[in-house]
CSV table of C-alpha atoms in Angstrom, one decimal:
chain,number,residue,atom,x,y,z
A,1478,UNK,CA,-14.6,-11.8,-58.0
A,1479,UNK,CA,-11.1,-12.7,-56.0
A,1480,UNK,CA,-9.2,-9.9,-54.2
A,1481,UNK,CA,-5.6,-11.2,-54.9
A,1482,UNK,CA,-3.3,-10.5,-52.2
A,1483,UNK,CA,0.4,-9.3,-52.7
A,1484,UNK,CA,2.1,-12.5,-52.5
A,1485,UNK,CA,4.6,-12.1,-49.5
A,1486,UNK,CA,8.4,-10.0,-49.6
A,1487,UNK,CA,9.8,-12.2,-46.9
A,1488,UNK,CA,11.9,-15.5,-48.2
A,1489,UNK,CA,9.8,-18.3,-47.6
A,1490,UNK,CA,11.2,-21.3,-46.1
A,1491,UNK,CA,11.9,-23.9,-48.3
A,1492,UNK,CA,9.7,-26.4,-49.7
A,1493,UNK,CA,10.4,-29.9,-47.5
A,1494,UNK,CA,9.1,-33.4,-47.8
A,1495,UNK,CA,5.9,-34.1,-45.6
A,1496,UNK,CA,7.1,-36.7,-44.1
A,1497,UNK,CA,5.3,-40.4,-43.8
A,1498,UNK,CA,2.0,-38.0,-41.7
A,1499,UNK,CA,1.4,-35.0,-43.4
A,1500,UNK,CA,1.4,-31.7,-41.1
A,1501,UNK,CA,-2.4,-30.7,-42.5
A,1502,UNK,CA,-3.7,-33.5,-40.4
A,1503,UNK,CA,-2.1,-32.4,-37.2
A,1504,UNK,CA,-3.7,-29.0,-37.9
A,1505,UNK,CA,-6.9,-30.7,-38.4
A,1506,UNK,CA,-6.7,-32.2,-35.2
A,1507,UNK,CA,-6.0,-29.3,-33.0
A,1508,UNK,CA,-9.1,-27.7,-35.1
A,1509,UNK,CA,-10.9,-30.1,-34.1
A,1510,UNK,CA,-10.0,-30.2,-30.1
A,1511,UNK,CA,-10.3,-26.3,-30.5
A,1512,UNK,CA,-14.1,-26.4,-32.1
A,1513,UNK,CA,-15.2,-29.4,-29.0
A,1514,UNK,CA,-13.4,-27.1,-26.1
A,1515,UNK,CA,-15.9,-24.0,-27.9
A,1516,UNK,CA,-18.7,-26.6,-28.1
A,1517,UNK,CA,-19.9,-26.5,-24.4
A,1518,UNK,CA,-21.8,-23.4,-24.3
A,1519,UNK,CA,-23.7,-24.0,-27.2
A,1520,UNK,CA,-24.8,-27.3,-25.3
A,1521,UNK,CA,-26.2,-24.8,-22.3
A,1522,UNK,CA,-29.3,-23.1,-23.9
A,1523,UNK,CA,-31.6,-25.8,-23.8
A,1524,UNK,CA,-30.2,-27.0,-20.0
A,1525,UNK,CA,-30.5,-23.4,-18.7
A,1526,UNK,CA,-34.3,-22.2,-19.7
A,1527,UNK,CA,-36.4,-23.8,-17.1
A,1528,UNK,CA,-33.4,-23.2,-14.0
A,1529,UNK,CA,-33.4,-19.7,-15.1
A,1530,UNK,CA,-37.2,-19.5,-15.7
A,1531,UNK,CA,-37.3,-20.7,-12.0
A,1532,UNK,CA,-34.7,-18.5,-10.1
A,1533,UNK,CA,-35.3,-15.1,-12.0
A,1534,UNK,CA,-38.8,-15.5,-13.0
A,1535,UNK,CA,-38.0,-14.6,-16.1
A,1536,UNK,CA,-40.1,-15.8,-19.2
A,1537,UNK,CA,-38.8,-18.2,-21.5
A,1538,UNK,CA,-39.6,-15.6,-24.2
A,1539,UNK,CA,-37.1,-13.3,-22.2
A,1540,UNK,CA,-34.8,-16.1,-22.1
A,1541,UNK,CA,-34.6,-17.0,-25.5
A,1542,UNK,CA,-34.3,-13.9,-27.0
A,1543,UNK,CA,-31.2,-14.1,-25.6
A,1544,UNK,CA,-30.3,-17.2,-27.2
A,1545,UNK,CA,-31.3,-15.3,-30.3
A,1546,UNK,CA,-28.6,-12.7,-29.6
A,1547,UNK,CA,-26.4,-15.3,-29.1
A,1548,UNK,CA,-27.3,-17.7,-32.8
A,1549,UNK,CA,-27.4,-14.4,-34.3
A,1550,UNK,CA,-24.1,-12.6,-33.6
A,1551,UNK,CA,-22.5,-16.1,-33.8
A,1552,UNK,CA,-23.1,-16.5,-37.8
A,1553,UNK,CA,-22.8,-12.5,-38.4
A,1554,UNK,CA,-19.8,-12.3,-36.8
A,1555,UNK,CA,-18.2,-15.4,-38.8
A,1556,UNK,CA,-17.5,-13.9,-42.3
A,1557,UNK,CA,-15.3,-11.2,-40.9
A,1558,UNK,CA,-13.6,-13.7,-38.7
A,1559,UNK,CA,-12.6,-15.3,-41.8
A,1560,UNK,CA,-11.1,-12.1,-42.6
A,1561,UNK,CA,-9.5,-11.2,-39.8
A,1562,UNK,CA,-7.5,-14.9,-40.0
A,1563,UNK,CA,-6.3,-13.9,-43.5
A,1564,UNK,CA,-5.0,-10.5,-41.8
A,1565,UNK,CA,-4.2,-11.4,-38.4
A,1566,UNK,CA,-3.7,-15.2,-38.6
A,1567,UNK,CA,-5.6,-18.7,-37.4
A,1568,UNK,CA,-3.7,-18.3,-34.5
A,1569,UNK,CA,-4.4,-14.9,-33.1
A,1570,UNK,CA,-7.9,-14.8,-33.8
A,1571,UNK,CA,-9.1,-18.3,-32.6
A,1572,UNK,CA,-7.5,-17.6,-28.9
A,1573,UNK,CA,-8.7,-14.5,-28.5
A,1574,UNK,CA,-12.1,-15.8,-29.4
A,1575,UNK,CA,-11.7,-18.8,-26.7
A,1576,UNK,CA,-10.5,-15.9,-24.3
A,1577,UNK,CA,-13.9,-13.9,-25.1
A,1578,UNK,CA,-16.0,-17.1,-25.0
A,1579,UNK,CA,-14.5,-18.1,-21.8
A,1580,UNK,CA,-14.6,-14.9,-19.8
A,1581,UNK,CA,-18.5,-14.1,-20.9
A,1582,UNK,CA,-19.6,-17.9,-19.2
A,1583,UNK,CA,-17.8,-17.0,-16.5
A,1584,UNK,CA,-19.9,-13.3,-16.3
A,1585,UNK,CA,-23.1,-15.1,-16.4
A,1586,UNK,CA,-22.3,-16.7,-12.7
A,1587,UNK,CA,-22.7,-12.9,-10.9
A,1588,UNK,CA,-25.6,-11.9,-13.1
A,1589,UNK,CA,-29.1,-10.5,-11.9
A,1590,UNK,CA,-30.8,-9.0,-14.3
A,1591,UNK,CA,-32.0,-10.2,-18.2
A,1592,UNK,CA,-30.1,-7.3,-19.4
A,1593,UNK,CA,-26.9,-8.5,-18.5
A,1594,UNK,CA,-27.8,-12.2,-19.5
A,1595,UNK,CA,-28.1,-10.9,-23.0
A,1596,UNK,CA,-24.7,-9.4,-22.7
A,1597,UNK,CA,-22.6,-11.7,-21.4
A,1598,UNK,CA,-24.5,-14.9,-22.9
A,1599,UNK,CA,-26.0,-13.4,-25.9
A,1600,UNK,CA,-23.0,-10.5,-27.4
A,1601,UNK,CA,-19.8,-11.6,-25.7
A,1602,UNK,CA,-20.2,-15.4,-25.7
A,1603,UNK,CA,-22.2,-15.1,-29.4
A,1604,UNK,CA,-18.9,-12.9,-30.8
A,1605,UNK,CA,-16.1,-15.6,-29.6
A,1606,UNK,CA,-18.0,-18.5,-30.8
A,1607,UNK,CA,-18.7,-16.7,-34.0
A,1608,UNK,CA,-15.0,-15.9,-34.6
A,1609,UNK,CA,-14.0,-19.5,-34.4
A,1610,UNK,CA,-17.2,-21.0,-35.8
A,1611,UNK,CA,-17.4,-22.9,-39.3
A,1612,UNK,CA,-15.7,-20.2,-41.1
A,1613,UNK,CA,-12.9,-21.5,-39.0
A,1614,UNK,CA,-13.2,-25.0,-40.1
A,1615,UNK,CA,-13.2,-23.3,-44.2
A,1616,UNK,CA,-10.3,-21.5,-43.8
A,1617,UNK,CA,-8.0,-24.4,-42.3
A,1618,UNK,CA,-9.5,-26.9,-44.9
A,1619,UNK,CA,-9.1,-24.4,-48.0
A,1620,UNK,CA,-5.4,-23.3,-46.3
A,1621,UNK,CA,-4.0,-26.7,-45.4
A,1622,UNK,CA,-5.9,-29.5,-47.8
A,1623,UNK,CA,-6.3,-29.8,-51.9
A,1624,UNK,CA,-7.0,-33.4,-51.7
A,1625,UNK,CA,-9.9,-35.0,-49.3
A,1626,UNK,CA,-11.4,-31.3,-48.4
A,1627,UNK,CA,-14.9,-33.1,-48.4
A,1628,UNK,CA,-13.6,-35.2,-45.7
A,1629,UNK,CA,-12.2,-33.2,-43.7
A,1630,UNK,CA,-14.7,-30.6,-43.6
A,1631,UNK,CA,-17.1,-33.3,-42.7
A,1632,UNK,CA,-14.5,-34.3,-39.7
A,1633,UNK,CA,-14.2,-30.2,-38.4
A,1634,UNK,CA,-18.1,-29.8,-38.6
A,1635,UNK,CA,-18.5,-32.9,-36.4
A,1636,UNK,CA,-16.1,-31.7,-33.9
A,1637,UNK,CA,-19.6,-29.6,-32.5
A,1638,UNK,CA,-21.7,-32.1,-31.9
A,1639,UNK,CA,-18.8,-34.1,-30.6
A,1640,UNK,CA,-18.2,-31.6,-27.9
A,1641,UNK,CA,-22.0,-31.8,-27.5
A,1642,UNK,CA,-21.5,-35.6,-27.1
A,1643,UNK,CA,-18.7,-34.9,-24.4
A,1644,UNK,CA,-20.1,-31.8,-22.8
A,1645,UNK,CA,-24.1,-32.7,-22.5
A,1646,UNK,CA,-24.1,-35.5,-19.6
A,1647,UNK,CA,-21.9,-33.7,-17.7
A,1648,UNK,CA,-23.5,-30.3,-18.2
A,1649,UNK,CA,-27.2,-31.6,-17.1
A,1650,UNK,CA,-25.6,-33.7,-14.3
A,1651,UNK,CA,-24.6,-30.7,-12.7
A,1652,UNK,CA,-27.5,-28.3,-13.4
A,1653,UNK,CA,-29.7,-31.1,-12.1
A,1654,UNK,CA,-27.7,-31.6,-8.5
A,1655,UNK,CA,-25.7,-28.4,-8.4
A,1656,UNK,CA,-27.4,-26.0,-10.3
A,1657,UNK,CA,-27.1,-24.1,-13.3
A,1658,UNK,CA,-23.6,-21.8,-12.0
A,1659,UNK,CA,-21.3,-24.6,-11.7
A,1660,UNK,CA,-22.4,-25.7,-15.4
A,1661,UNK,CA,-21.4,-22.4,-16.7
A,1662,UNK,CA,-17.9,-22.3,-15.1
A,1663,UNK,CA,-17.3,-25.7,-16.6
A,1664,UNK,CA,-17.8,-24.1,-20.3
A,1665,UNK,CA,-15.7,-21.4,-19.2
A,1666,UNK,CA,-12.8,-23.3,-17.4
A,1667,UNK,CA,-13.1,-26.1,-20.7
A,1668,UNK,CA,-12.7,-22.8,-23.7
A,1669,UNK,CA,-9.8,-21.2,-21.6
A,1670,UNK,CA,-7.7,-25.0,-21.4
A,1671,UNK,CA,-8.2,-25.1,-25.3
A,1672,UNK,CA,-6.2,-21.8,-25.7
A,1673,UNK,CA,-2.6,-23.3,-24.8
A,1674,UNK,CA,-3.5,-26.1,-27.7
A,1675,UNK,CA,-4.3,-23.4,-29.9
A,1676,UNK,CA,-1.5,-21.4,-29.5
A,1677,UNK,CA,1.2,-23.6,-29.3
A,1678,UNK,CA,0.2,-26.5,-32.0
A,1679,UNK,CA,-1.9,-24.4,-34.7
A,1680,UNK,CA,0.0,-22.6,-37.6
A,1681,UNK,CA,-1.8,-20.4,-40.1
A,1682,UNK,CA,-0.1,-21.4,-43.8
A,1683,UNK,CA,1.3,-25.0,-44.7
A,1684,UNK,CA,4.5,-22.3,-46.0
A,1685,UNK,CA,5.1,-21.4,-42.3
A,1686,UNK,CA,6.3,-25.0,-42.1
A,1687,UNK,CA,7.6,-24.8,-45.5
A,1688,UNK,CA,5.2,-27.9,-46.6
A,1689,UNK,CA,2.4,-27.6,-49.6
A,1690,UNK,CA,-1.0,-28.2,-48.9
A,1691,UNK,CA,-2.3,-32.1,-48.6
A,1692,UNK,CA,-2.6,-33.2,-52.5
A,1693,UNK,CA,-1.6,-30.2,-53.4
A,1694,UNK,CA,1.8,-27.9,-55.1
A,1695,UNK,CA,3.9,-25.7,-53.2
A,1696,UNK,CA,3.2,-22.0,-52.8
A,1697,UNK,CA,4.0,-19.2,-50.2
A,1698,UNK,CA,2.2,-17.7,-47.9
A,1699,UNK,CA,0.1,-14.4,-49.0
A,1700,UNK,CA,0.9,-11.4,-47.6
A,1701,UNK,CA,-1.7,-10.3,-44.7
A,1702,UNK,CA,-4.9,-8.6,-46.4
A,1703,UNK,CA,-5.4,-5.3,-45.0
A,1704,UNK,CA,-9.0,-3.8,-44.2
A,1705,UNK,CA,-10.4,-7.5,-43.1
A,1706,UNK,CA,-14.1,-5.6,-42.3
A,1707,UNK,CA,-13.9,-3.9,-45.6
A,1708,UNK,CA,-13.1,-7.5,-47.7
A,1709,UNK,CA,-15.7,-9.2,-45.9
A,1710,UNK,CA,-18.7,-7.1,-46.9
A,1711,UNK,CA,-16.8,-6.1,-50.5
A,1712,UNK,CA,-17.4,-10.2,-50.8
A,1713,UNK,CA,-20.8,-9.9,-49.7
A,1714,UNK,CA,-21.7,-7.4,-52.5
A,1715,UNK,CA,-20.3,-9.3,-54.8
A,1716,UNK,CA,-21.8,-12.5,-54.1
A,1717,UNK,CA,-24.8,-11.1,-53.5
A,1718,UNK,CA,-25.2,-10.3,-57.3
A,1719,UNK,CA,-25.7,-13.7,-57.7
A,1720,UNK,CA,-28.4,-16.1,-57.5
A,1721,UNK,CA,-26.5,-19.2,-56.1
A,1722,UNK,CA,-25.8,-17.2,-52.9
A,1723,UNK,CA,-29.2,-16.2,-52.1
A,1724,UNK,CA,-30.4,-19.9,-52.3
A,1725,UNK,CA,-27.4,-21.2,-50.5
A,1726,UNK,CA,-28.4,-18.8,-47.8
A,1727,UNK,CA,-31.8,-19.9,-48.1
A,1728,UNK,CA,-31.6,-23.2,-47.3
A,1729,UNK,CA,-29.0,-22.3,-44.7
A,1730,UNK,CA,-31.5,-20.3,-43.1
A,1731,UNK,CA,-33.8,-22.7,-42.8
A,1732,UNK,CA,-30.7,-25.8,-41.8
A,1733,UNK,CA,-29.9,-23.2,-38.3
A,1734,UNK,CA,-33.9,-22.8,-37.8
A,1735,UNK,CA,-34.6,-26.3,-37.7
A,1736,UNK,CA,-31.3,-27.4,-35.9
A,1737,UNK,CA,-29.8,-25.0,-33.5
A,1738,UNK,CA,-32.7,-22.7,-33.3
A,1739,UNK,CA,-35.5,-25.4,-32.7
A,1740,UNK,CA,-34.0,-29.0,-31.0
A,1741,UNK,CA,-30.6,-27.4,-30.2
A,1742,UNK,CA,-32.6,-24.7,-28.0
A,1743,UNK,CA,-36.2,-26.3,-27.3
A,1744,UNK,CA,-36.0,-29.9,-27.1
A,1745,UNK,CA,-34.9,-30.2,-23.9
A,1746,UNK,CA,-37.7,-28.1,-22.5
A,1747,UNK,CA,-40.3,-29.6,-24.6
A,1748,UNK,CA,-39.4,-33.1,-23.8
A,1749,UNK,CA,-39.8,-31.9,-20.0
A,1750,UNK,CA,-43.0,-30.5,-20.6
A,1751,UNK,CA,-44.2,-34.2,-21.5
A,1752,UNK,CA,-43.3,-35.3,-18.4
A,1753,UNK,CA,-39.4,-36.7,-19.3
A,1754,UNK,CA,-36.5,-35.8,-17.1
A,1755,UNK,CA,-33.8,-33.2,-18.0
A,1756,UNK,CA,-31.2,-35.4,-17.8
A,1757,UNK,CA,-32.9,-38.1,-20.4
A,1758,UNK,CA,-34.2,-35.1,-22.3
A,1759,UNK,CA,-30.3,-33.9,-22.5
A,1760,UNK,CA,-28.6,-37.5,-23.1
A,1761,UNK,CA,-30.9,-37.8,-26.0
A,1762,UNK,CA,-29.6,-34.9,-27.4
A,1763,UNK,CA,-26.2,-36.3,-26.4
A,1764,UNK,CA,-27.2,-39.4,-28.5
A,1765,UNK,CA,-28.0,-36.8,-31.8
A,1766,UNK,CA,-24.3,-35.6,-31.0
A,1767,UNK,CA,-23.0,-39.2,-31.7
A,1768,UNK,CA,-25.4,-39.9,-35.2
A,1769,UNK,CA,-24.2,-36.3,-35.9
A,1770,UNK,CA,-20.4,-37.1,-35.8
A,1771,UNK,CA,-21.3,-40.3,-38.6
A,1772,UNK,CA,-23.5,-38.7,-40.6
A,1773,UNK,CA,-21.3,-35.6,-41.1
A,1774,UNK,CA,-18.1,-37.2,-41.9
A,1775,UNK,CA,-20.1,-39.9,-44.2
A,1776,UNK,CA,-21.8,-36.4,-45.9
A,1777,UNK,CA,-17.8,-35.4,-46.1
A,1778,UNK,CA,-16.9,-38.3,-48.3
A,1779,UNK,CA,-20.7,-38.4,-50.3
A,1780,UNK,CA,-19.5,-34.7,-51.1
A,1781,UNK,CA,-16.6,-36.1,-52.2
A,1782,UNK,CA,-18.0,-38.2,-55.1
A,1783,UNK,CA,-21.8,-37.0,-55.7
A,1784,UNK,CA,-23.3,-33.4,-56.9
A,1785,UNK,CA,-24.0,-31.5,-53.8
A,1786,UNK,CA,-27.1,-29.6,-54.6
A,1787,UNK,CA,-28.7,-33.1,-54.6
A,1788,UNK,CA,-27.3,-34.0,-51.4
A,1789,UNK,CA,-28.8,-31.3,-49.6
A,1790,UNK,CA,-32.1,-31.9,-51.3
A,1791,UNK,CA,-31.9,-35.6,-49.7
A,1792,UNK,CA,-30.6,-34.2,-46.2
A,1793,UNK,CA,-33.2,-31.4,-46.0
A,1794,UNK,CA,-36.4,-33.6,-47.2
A,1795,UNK,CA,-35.5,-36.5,-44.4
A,1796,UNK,CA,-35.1,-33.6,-41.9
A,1797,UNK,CA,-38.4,-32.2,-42.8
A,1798,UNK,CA,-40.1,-35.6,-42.5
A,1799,UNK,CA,-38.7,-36.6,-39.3
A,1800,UNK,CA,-39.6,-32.8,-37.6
A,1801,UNK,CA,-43.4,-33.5,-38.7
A,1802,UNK,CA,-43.6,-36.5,-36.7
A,1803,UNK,CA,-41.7,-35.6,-33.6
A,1804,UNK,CA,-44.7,-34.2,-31.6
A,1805,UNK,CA,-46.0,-37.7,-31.6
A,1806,UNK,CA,-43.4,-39.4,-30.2
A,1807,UNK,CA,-42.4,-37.1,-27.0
A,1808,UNK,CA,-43.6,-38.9,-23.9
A,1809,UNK,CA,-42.2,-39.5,-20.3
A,1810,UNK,CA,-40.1,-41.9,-21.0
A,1811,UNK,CA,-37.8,-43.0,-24.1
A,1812,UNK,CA,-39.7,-45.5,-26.3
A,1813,UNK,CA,-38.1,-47.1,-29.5
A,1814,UNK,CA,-39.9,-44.5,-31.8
A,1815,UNK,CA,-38.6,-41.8,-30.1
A,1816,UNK,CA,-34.9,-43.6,-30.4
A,1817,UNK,CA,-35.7,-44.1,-34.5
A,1818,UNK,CA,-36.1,-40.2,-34.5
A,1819,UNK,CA,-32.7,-39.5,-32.3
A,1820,UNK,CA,-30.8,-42.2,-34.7
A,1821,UNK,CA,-32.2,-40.8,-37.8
A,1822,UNK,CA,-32.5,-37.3,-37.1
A,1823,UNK,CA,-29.2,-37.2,-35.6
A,1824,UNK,CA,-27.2,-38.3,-38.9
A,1825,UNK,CA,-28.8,-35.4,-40.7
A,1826,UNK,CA,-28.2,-33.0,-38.4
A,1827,UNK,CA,-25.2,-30.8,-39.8
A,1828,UNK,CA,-24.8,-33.5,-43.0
A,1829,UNK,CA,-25.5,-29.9,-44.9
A,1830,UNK,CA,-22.5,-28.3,-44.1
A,1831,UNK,CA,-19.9,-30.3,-46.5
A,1832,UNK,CA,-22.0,-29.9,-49.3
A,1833,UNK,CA,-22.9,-26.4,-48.7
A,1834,UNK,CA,-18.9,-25.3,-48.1
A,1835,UNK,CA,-18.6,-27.4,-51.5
A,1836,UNK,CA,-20.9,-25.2,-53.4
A,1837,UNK,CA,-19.3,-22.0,-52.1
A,1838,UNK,CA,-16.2,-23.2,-53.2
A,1839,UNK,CA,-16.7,-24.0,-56.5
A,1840,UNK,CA,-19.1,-20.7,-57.4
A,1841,UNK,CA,-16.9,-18.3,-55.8
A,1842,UNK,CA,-13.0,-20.1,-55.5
A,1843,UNK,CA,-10.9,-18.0,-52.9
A,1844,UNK,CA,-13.4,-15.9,-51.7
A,1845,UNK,CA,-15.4,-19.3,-50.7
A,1846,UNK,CA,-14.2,-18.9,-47.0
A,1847,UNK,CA,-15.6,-15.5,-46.6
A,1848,UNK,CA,-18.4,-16.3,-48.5
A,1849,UNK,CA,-19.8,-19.1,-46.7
A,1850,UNK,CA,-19.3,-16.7,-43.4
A,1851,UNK,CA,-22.1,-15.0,-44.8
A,1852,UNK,CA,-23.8,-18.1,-45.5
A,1853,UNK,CA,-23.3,-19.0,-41.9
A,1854,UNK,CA,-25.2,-16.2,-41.2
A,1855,UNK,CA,-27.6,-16.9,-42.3
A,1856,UNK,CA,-27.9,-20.1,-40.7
A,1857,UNK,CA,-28.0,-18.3,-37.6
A,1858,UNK,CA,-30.4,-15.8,-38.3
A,1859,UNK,CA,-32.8,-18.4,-39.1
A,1860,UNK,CA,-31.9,-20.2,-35.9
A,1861,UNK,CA,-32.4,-17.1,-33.8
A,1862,UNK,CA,-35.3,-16.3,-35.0
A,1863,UNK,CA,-36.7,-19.7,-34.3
A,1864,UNK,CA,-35.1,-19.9,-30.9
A,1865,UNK,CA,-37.3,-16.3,-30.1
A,1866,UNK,CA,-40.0,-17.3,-31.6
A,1867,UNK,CA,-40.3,-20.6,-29.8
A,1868,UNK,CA,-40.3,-19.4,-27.0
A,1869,UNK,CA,-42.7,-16.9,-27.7
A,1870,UNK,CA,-45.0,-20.2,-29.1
A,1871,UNK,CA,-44.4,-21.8,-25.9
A,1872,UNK,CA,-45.8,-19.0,-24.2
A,1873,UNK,CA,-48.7,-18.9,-26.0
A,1874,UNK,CA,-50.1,-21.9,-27.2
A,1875,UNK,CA,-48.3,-24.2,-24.2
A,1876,UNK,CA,-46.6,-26.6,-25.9
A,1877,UNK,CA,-43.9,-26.5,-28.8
A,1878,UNK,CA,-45.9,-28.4,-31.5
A,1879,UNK,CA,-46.7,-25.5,-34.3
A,1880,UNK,CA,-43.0,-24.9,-33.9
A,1881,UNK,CA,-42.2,-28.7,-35.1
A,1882,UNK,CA,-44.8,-28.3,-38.1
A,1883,UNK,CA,-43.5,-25.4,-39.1
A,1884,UNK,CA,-40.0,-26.0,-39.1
A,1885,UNK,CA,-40.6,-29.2,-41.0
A,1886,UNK,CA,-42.5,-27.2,-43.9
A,1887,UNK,CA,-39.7,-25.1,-43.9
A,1888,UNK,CA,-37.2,-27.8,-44.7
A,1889,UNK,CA,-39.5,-29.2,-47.4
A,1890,UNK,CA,-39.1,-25.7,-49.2
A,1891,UNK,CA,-35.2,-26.1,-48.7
A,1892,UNK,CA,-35.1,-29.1,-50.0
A,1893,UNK,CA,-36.5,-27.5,-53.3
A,1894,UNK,CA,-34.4,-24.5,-53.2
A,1895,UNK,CA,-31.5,-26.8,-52.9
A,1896,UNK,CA,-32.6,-28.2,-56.4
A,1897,UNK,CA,-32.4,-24.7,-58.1
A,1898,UNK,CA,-29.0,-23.9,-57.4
A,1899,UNK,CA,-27.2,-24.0,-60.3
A,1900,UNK,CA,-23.9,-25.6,-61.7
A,1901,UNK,CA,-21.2,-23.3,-61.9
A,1902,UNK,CA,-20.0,-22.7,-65.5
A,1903,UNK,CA,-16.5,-22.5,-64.7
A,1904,UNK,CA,-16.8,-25.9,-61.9
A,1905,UNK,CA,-13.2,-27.5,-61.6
A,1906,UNK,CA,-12.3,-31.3,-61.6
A,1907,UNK,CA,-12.0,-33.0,-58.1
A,1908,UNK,CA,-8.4,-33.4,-57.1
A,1909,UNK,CA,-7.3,-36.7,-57.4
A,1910,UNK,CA,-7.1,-38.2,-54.0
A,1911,UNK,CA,-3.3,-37.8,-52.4
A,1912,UNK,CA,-1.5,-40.4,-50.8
A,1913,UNK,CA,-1.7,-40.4,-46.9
């Protein structure tokens, strides 16, 4: 199942003490700044349908098939990221993604036509986001961390909605007294600042430091892996002969459709369309951003200890729930209900991803990284879809309810799904937790 690579000819440096703070938790915090500063253009979508509705004339359905573009090249893009870092480096490929992200927000300032917003919002900004996208986060956890990899992961996947949390108020501020250009060269200005961070303070191996992994032994780097396209779908083949990958995807599917494909895209304009301002409609989703950051490190350490497949059962069920009853509670103005769904929805929001990497790792070992990019997406195919055909439901039906009801059937089924997935036969024993 594992494509070994030659381990390295060059002399590695020598093993050294870690010192009182160990290295991996530096690298986790440039990750982390890294996945905020590529966080504020997936905070855009929802802010930019009705400005661009307005100017262009262009209908959301238009519109939001570009945010399907977007979603979708975002998670297919992601497992051969996560082979291009094995052959290229963290490094490399994470600037150069920043770079790409960076220079298609800018495009989107000079645009005219839908055509081009597909291009430079959809492709170019959905392939740099994709290259640095959760399949980033796996790699530096797997890499850099034996011990407290539940954590961590947790930490990485909350860096999104944390860069939500910073980049939200500020983003509707400015479409709502400035318009929807200066919002754009914001995300652009914030991805290219992250590069110097990225480049200067990020290393690829704990051996390029001559450190072992956090909690873990010693060993050198591997040797680059050649023919990173070629490894990424060999893995997908592979995986795909088995049944815990086709459920993992799944339920992933359905996480991406009811997250970033549905709220993510179409809460904003569906709490307008009930009369509530932009700006409320786009702190609210601020305030998810905050819940999101809790409940995602708390799912971190619950993977920690507890079985994962039940996990995500528990996270996917309360999703469901709470989608089925969000129609009621849009209105105007933000009552307490509506708060009680922001609080509670907001905890659950990505609480799927630590368990989901978990289960990855322990059915498919060191192919787990490249493995869950595949996963990913899937996530994103589900939330493009949703995003398209949300729009599509708004223009028809005038109003985003059948979207909510479906989407919260949907997460019922994953919840069952999640149940089926198997224990692996060969499943190792946690590490023991290392000392900080």
């Amino acid at each position: 199942m594992t494509q070994t690579a030659p381990a390295s000819t060059a002399t590695p440096p020598a093993p050294r003490p870690a010192g009182r703070v160990h290295r991996a938790w530096f690298v986790a915090a440039v990750a982390f700044v890294t996945i905020i500063g590529a966080a504020g253009f997936a905070s855009l979508p929802g802010l930019l349908i009705e400005p661009l509705h307005g100017e262009f004339d262009w209908s959301r359905g238009t519109i939001a098939f570009a945010v399907s573009v977007n979603l979708a090249l975002y998670g297919l893009t992601a497992p051969f990221a996560a082979a291009l870092m094995d052959r290229f480096g963290i490094r490399r490929v994470v600037a150069v993604a920043l770079l790409v992200i960076s220079g298609g927000s800018l495009a989107t300032v000079w645009m005219t036509a839908s055509w081009q917003l597909v291009l430079f919002w959809g492709v170019l900004v959905g392939l740099g986001s994709g290259s640095m996208a959760l399949a980033f986060a796996a790699t530096v956890t797997n890499r850099w961390f034996t011990a407290r990899r539940g954590l961590v992961t947790g930490v990485l996947t909350a860096a999104g909605a944390s860069g939500q949390l910073i980049f939200l108020p500020l983003l509707a501020w400015l479409v709502e007294h400035h318009g929807w250009r200066p919002a754009a060269v914001t995300v652009s200005l914030a991805a290219t600042a992250t590069v110097p961070f990225v480049w200067l303070l990020l290393r690829d191996h704990p051996a390029d430091v001559g450190l072992a992994p956090y909690g873990g032994a010693y060993t050198a780097k591997p040797a680059p892996v050649p023919g990173a396209a070629r490894r990424a779908v060999t893995v997908l083949f592979k995986a795909a002969r088995t049944g815990p990958f086709w459920l993992l995807a799944g339920t992933f599917a359905i996480c991406g459709a009811s997250t970033n494909g549905l709220v993510r895209t179409h809460f904003v304009p569906a709490a307008h369309d009930h009369g509530m301002p932009v700006t409320a409609a786009a702190g609210l989703l601020a305030v998810i951003g905050v819940f999101d950051v809790v409940g995602t490190i708390a799912s971190g350490w619950f993977t920690d200890r507890f079985e994962a497949r039940r996990l995500l059962a528990v996270y996917y069920a309360l999703r469901g729930v709470s989608l089925l009853f969000l129609p009621m509670l849009l209105a105007p103005s933000v009552q307490p209900p509506l708060l009680f769904f922001i609080v509670f929805y907001g905890l659950d929001w990505v609480a799927t991803v630590p368990p989901t990497i978990a289960l990855c790792r322990e059915h498919y070992g060191d192919d787990s990284a490249i493995v869950f990019g595949w996963v990913l997406a899937s996530h994103q195919v589900g939330a493009a879809v949703v995003a398209f055909l949300g729009g599509l439901a708004r223009d028809a039906f005038g109003s985003y309810d059948v979207v909510w009801y479906a989407s919260g059937a949907l997460c019922a089924m994953a919840a069952l799904m999640a149940m089926v997935i198997r224990r692996s036969p060969a499943r190792p024993a946690p590490p023991l937790p290392a000392p900080a």
